[in-house]
PDB file of C-alpha atoms in Angstrom:
ATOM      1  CA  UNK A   1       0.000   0.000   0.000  1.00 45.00           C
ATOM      2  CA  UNK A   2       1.587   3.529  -1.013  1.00 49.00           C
ATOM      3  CA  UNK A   3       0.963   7.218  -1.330  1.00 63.00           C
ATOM      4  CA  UNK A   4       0.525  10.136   0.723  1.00 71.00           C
ATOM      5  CA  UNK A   5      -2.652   8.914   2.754  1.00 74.00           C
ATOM      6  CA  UNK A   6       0.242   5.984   4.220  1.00 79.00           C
ATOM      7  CA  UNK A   7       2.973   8.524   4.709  1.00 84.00           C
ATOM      8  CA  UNK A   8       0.562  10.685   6.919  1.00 84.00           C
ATOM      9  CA  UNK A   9      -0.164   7.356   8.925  1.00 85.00           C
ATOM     10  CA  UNK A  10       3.222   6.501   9.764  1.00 86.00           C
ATOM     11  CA  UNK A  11       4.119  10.491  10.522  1.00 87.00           C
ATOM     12  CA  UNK A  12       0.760  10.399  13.054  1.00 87.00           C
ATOM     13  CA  UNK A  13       1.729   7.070  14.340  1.00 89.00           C
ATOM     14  CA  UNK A  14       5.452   8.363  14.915  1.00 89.00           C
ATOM     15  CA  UNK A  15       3.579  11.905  16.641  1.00 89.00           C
ATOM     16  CA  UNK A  16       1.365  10.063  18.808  1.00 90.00           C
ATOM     17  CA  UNK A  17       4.153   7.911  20.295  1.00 91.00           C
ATOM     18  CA  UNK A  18       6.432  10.312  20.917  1.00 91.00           C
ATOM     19  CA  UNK A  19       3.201  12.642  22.791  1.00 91.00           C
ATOM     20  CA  UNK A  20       2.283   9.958  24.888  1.00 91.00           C
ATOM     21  CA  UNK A  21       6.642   9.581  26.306  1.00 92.00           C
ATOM     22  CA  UNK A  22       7.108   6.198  24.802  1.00 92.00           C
ATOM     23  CA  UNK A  23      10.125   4.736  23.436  1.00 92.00           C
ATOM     24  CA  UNK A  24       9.802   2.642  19.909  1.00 92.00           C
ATOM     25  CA  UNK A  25      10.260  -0.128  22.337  1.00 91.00           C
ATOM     26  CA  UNK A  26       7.989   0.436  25.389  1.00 91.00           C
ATOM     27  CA  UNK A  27       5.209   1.043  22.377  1.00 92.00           C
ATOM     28  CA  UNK A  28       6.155  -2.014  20.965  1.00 90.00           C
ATOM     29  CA  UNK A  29       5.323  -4.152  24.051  1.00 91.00           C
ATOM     30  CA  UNK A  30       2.544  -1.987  24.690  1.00 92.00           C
ATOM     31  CA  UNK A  31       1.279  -4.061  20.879  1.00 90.00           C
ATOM     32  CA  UNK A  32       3.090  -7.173  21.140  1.00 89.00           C
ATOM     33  CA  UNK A  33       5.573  -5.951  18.544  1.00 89.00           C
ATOM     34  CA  UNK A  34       9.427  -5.797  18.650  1.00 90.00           C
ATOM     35  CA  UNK A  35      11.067  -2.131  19.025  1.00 89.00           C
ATOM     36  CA  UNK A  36      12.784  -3.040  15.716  1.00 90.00           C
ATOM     37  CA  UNK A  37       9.577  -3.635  13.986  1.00 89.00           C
ATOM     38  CA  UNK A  38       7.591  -0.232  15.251  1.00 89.00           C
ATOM     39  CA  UNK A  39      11.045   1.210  13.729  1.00 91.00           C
ATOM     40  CA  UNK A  40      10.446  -0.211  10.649  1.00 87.00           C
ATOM     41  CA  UNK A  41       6.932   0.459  10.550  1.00 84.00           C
ATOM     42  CA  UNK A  42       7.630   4.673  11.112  1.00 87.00           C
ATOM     43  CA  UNK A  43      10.112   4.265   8.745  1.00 87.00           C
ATOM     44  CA  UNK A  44       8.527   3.249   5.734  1.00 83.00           C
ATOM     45  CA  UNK A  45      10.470  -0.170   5.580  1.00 82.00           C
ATOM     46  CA  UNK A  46       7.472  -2.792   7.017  1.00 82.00           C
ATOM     47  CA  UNK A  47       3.772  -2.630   5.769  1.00 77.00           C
ATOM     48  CA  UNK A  48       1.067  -0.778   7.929  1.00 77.00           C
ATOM     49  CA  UNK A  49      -1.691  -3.213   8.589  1.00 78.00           C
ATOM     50  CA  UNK A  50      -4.939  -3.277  10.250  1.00 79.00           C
ATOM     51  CA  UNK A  51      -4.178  -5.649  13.378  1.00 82.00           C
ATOM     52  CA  UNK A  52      -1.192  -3.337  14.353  1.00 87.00           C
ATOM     53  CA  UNK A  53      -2.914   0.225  13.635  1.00 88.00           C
ATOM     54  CA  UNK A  54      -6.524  -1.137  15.404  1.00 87.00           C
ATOM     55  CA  UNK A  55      -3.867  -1.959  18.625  1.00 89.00           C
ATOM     56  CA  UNK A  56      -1.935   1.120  18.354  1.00 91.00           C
ATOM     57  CA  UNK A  57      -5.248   2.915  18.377  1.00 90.00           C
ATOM     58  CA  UNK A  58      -6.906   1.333  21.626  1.00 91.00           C
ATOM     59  CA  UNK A  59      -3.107   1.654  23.499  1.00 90.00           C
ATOM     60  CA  UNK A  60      -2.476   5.892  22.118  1.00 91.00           C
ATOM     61  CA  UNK A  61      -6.774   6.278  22.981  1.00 91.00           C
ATOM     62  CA  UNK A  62      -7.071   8.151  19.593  1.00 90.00           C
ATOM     63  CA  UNK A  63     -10.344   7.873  18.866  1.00 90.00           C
ATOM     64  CA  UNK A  64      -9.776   5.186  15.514  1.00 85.00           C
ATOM     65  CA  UNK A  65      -7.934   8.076  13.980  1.00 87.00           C
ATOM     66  CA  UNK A  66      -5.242   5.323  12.480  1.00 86.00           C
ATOM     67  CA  UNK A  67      -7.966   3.098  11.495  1.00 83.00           C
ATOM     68  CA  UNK A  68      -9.594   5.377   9.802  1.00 81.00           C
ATOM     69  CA  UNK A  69      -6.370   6.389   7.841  1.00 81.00           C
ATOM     70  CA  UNK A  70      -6.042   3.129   6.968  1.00 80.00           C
ATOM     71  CA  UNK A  71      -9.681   2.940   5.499  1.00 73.00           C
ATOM     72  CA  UNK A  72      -8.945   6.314   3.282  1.00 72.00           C
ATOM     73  CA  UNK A  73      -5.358   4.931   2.086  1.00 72.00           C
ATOM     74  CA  UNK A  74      -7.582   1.696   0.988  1.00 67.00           C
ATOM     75  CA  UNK A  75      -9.823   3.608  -1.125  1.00 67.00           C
ATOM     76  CA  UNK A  76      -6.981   5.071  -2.684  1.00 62.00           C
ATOM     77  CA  UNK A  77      -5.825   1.989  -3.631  1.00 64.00           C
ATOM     78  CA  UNK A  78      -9.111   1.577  -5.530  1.00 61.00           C
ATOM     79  CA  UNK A  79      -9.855   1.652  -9.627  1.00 57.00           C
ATOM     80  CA  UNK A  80     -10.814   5.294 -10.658  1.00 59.00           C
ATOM     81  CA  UNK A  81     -13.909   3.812 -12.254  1.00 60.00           C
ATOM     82  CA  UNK A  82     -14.623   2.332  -8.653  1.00 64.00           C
ATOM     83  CA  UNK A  83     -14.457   5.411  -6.591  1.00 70.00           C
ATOM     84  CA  UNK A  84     -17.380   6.955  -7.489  1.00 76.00           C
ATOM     85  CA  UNK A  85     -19.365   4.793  -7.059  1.00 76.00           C
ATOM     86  CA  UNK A  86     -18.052   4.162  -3.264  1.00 78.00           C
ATOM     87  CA  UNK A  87     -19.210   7.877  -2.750  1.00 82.00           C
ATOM     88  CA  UNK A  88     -22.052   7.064  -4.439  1.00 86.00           C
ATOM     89  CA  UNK A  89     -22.728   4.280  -1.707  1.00 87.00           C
ATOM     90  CA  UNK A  90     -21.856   6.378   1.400  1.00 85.00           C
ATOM     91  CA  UNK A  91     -23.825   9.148   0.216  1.00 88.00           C
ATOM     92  CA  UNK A  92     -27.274   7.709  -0.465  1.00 93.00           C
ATOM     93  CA  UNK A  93     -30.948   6.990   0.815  1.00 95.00           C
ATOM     94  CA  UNK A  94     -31.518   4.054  -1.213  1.00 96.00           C
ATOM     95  CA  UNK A  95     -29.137   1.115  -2.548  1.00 97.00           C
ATOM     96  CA  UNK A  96     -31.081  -1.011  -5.545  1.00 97.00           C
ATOM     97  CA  UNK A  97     -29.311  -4.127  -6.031  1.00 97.00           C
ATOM     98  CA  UNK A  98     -29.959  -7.020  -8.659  1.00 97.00           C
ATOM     99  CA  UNK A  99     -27.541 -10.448  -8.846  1.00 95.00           C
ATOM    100  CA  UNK A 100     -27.848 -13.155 -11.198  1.00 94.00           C
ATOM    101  CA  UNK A 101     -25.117 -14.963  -9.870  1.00 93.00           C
ATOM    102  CA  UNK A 102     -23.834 -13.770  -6.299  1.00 94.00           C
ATOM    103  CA  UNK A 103     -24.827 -12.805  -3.053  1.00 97.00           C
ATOM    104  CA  UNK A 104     -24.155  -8.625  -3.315  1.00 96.00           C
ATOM    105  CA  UNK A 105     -21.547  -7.471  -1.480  1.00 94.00           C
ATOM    106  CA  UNK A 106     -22.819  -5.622   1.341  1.00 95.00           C
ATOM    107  CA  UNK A 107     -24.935  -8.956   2.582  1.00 97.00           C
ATOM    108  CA  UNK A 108     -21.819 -11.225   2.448  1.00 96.00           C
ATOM    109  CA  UNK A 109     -20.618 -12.507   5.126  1.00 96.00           C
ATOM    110  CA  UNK A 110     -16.207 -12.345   5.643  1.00 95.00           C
ATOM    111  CA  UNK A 111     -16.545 -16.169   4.629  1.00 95.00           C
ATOM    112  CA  UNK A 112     -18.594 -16.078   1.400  1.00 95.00           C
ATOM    113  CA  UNK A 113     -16.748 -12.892   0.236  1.00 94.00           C
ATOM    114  CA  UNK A 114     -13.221 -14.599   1.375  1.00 93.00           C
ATOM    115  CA  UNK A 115     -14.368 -17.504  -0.822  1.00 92.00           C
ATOM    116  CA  UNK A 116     -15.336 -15.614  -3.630  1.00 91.00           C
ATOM    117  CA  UNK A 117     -12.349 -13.069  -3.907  1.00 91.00           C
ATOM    118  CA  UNK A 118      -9.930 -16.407  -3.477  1.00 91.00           C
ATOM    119  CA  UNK A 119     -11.813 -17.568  -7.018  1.00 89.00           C
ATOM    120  CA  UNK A 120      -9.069 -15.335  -8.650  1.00 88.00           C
ATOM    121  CA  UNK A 121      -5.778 -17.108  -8.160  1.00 86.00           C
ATOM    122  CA  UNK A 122      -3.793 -14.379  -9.644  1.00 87.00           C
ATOM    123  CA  UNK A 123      -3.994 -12.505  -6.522  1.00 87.00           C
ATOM    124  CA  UNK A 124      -2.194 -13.064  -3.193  1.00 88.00           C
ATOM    125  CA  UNK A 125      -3.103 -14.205   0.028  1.00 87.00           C
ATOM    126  CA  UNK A 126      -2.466 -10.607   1.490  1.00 82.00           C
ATOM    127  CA  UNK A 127      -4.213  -8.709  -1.582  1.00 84.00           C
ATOM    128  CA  UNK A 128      -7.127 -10.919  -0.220  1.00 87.00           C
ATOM    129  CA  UNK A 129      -7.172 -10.257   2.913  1.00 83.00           C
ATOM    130  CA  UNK A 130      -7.060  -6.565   1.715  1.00 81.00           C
ATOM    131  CA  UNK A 131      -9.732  -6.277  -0.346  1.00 84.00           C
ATOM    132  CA  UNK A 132     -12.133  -8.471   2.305  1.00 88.00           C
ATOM    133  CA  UNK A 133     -11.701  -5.855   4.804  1.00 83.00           C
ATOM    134  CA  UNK A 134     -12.276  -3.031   2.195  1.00 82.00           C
ATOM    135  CA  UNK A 135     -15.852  -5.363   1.439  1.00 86.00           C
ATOM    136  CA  UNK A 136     -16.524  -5.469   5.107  1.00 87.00           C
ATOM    137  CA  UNK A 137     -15.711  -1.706   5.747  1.00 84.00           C
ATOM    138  CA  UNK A 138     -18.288  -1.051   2.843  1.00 86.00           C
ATOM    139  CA  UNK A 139     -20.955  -2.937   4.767  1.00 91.00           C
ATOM    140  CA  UNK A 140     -20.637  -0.736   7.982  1.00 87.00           C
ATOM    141  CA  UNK A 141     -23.201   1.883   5.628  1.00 89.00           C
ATOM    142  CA  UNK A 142     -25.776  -0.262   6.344  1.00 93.00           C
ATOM    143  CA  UNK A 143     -25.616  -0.117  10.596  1.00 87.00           C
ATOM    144  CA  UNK A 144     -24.930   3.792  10.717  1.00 77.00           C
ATOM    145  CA  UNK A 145     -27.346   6.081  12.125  1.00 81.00           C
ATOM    146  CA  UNK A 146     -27.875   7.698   8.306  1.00 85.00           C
ATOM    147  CA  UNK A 147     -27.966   3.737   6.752  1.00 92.00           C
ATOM    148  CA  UNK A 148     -29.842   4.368   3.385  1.00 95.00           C
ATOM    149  CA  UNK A 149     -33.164   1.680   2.633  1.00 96.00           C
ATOM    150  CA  UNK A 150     -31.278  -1.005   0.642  1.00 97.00           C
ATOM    151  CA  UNK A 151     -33.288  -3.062  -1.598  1.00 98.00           C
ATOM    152  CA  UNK A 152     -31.496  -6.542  -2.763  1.00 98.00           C
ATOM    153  CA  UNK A 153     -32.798  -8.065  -6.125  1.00 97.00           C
ATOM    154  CA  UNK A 154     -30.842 -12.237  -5.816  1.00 97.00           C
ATOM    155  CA  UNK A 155     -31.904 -15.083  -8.034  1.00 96.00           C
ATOM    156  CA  UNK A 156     -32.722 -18.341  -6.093  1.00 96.00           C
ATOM    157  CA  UNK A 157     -29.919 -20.161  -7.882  1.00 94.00           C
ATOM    158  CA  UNK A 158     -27.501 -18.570  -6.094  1.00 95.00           C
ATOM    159  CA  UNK A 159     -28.637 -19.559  -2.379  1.00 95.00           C
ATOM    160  CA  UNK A 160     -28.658 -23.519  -4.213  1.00 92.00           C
ATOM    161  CA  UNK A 161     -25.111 -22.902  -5.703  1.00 86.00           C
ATOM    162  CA  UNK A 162     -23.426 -24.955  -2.500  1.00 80.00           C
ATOM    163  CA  UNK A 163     -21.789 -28.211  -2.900  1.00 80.00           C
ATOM    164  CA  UNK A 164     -20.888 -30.427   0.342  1.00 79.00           C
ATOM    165  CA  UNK A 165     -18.014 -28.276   1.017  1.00 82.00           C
ATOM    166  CA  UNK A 166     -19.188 -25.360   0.478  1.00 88.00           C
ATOM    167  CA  UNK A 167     -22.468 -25.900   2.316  1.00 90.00           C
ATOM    168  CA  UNK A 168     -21.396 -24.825   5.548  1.00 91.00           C
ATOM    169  CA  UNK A 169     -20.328 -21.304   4.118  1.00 94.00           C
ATOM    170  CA  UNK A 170     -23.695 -21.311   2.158  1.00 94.00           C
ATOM    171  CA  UNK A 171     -25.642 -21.753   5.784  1.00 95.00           C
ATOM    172  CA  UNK A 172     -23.644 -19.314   7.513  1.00 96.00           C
ATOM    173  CA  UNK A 173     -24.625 -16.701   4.625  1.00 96.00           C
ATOM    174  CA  UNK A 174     -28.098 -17.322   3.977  1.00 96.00           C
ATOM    175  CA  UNK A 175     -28.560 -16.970   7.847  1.00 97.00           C
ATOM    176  CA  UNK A 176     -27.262 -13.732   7.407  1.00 97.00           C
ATOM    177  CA  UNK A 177     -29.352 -12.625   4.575  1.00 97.00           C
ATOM    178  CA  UNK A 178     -32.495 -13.598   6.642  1.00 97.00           C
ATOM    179  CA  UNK A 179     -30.900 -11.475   9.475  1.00 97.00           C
ATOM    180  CA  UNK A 180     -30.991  -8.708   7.327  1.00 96.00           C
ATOM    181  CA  UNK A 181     -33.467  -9.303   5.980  1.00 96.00           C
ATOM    182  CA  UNK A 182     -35.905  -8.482   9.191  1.00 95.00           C
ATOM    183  CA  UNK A 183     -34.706  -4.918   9.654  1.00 95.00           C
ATOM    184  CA  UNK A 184     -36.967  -2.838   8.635  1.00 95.00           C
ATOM    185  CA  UNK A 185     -34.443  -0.628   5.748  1.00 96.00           C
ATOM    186  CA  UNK A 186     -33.395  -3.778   4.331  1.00 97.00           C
ATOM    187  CA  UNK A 187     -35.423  -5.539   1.398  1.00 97.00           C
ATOM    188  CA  UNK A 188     -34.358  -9.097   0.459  1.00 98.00           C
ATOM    189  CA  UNK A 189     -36.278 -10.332  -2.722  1.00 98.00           C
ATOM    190  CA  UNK A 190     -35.928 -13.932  -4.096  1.00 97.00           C
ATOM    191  CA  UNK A 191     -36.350 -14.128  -8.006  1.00 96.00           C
ATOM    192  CA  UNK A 192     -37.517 -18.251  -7.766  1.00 95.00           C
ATOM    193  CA  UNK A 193     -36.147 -20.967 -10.315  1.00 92.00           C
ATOM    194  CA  UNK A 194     -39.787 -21.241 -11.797  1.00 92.00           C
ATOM    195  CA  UNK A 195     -38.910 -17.621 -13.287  1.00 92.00           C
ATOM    196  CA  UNK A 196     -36.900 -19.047 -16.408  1.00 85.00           C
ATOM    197  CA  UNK A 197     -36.103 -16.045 -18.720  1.00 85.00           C
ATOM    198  CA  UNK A 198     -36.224 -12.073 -17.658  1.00 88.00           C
ATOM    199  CA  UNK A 199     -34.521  -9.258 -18.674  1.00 85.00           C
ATOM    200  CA  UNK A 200     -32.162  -8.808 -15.754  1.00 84.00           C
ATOM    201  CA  UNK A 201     -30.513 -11.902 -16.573  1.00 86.00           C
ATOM    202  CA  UNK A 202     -27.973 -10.494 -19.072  1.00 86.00           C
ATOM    203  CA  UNK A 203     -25.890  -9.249 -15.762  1.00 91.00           C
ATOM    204  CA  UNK A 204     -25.934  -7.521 -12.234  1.00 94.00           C
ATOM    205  CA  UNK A 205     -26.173  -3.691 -11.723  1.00 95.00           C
ATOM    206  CA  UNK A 206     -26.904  -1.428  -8.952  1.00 96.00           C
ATOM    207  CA  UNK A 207     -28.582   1.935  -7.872  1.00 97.00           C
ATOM    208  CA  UNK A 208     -28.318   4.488  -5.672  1.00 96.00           C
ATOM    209  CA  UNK A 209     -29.959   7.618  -5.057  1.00 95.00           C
ATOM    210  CA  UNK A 210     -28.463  10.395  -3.382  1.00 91.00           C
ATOM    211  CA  UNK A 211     -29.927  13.321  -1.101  1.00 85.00           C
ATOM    212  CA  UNK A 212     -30.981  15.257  -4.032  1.00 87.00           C
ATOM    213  CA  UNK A 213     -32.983  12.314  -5.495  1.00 90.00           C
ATOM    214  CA  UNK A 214     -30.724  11.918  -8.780  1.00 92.00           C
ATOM    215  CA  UNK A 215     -30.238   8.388  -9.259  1.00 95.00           C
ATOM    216  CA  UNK A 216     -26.683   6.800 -10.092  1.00 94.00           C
ATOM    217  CA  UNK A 217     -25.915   3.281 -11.929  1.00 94.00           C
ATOM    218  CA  UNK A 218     -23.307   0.879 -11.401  1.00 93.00           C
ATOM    219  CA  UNK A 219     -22.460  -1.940 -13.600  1.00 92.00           C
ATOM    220  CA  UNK A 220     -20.246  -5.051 -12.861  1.00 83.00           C
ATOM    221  CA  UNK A 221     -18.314  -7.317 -15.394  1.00 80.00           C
ATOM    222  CA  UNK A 222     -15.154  -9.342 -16.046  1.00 75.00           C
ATOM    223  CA  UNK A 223     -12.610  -6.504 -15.894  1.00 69.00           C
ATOM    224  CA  UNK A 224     -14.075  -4.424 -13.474  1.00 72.00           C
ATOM    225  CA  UNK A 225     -17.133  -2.278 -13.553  1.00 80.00           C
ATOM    226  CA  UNK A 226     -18.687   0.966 -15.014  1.00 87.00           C
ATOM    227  CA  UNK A 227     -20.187   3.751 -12.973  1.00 87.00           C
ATOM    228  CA  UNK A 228     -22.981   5.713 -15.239  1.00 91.00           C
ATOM    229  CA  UNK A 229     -24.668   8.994 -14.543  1.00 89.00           C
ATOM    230  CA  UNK A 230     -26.284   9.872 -17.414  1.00 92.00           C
ATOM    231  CA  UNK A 231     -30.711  10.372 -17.505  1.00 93.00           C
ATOM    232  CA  UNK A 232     -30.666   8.026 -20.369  1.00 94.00           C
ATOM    233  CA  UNK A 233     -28.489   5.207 -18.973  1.00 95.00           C
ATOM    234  CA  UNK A 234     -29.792   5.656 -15.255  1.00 95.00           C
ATOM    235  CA  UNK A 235     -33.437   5.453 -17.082  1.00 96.00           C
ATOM    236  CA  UNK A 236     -32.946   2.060 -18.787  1.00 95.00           C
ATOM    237  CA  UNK A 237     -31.365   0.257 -15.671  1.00 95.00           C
ATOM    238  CA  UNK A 238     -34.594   2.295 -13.530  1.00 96.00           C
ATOM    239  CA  UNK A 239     -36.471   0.328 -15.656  1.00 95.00           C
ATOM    240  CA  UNK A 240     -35.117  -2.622 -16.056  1.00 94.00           C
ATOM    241  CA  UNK A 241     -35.164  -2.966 -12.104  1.00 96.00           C
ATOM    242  CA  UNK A 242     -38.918  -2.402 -11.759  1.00 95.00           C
ATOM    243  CA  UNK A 243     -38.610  -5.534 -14.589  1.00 95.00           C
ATOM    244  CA  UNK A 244     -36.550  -7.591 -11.952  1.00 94.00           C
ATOM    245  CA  UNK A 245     -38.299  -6.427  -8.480  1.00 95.00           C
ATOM    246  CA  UNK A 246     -41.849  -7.171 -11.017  1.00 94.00           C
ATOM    247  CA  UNK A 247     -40.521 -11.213 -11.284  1.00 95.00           C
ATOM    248  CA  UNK A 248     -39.418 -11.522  -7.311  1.00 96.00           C
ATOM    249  CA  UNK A 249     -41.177 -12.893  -4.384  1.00 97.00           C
ATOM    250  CA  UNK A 250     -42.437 -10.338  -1.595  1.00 97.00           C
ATOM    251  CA  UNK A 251     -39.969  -9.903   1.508  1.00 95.00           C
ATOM    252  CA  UNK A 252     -41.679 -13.207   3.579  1.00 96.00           C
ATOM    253  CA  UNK A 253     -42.162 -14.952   0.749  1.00 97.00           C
ATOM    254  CA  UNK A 254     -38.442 -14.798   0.361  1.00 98.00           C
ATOM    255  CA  UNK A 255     -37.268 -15.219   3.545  1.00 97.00           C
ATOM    256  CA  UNK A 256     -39.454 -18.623   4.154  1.00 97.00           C
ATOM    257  CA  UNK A 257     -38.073 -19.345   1.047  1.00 97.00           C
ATOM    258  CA  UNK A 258     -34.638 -19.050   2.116  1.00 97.00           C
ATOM    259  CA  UNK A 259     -35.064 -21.035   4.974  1.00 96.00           C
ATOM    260  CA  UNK A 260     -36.529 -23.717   3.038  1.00 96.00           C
ATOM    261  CA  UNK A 261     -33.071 -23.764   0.856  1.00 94.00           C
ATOM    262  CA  UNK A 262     -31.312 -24.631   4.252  1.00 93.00           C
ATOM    263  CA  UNK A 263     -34.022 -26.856   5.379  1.00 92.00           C
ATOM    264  CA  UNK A 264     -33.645 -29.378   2.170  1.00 90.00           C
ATOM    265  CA  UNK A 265     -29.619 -29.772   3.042  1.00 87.00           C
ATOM    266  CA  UNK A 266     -30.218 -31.153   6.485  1.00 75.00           C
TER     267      UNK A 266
END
């Protein structure tokens, strides 16, 4: 992880030591880290990373300052195309979601989305566990005090994609879904099997309106994704959801159906 946003981490983490009177090594036992290692951490010649910065924050008592650092440098880190749309999420009243294939990010649980990002094997164990905890930071929008109403859109297929070892994973998520599911700003619709052919079908996109009720578009695909703004675009994908939501169960009908998935494994 580089640029400025890291820099300004290790300077703070450097300032705060030094303000509360501890030596690199007195803070290092204060983290269960090595003297050497906080050196090498202020100096730009060991990686920052989340376990160390979350303990550094509860022993200096600043507030999650470092955390939060950490969080910012991570969106840096993001595609250009992505960023927007990451405001986008923050920033709204209402998250439309349709999936053909997955469970959308903000209802996965760390397992399911560990699972899924490890389906690339051109990327590192570490790049991994990076990109989880930017998927699980995202989620934290929906358990603020200004969460938006999110409205999820998931064909049935997916709940039924589990084989025997990846049943257990499958349980643990669609438990979660129905948990979400029962608060009240969170809408969980289940497009069933018996729907064969509908429009959303030729691949996943997402809404979100912001405070002054204009409407942004997000689409996902093989090399990334496309963020689209435009009344014409944001029209066509409007519609098409009110196609999707048209074919999907109602919010019970979904969750006992859900539960009935898990049922028939046991």
């Amino acid at each position: 992880m580089e640029g400025e946003t890291v820099e300004l981490i290790r300077a703070q983490l450097r300032r705060l030591r030094q303000n509360a009177g501890l030596s690199q090594e007195d803070f290092g036992k204060l983290v269960h880290f090595s003297g050497s290692q906080v050196s090498a951490l202020e100096l730009g010649q060991r990686a920052v990373d989340r376990h160390f910065l979350k303990r550094a924050d509860e022993v200096l008592n600043t507030g999650g300052l470092l955390i939060s650092l950490l969080k910012m440098a991570e969106r840096d880190r993001q595609p250009s195309w992505f960023r927007p749309w990451l405001d986008a999420e923050r920033q709204a009243q209402q998250i439309r979601c349709y999936q053909p294939t997955l469970v959308p990010g903000l209802l996965q649980t760390e397992n399911y989305a560990r699972a899924m990002i490890r389906t690339d094997d051109m990327i590192s164990d570490g790049e991994v566990e990076k990109r989880l905890a930017v998927r699980m930071d995202r989620q934290s929008i929906l358990v603020g005090p200004d969460h938006p109403k999110y409205v999820a859109v998931i064909e049935e297929a997916v709940l039924r994609r589990a084989d025997e070892g990846f049943r257990g994973i499958m349980t643990e998520q669609i438990t979660h879904l129905i948990e979400c599911a029962e608060r009240p700003h969170i809408h969980i619709h289940i497009v069933p099997t018996s729907v064969s052919l509908h429009v959303g079908l030729v691949g996943p996109f997402a809404l979100a309106r912001g405070g002054d009720g204009g409407w942004v578009g997000h689409l996902e695909h093989q090399l990334g994704g496309e963020v689209l703004d435009k009344d014409e675009d944001v029209a066509i994908l409007l519609s098409r959801w009110e196609s999707v939501r048209s074919e999907a169960l109602s919010r019970r009908q979904s969750i006992e159906l859900m539960k009935e998935v898990m049922l028939s494994w046991s």
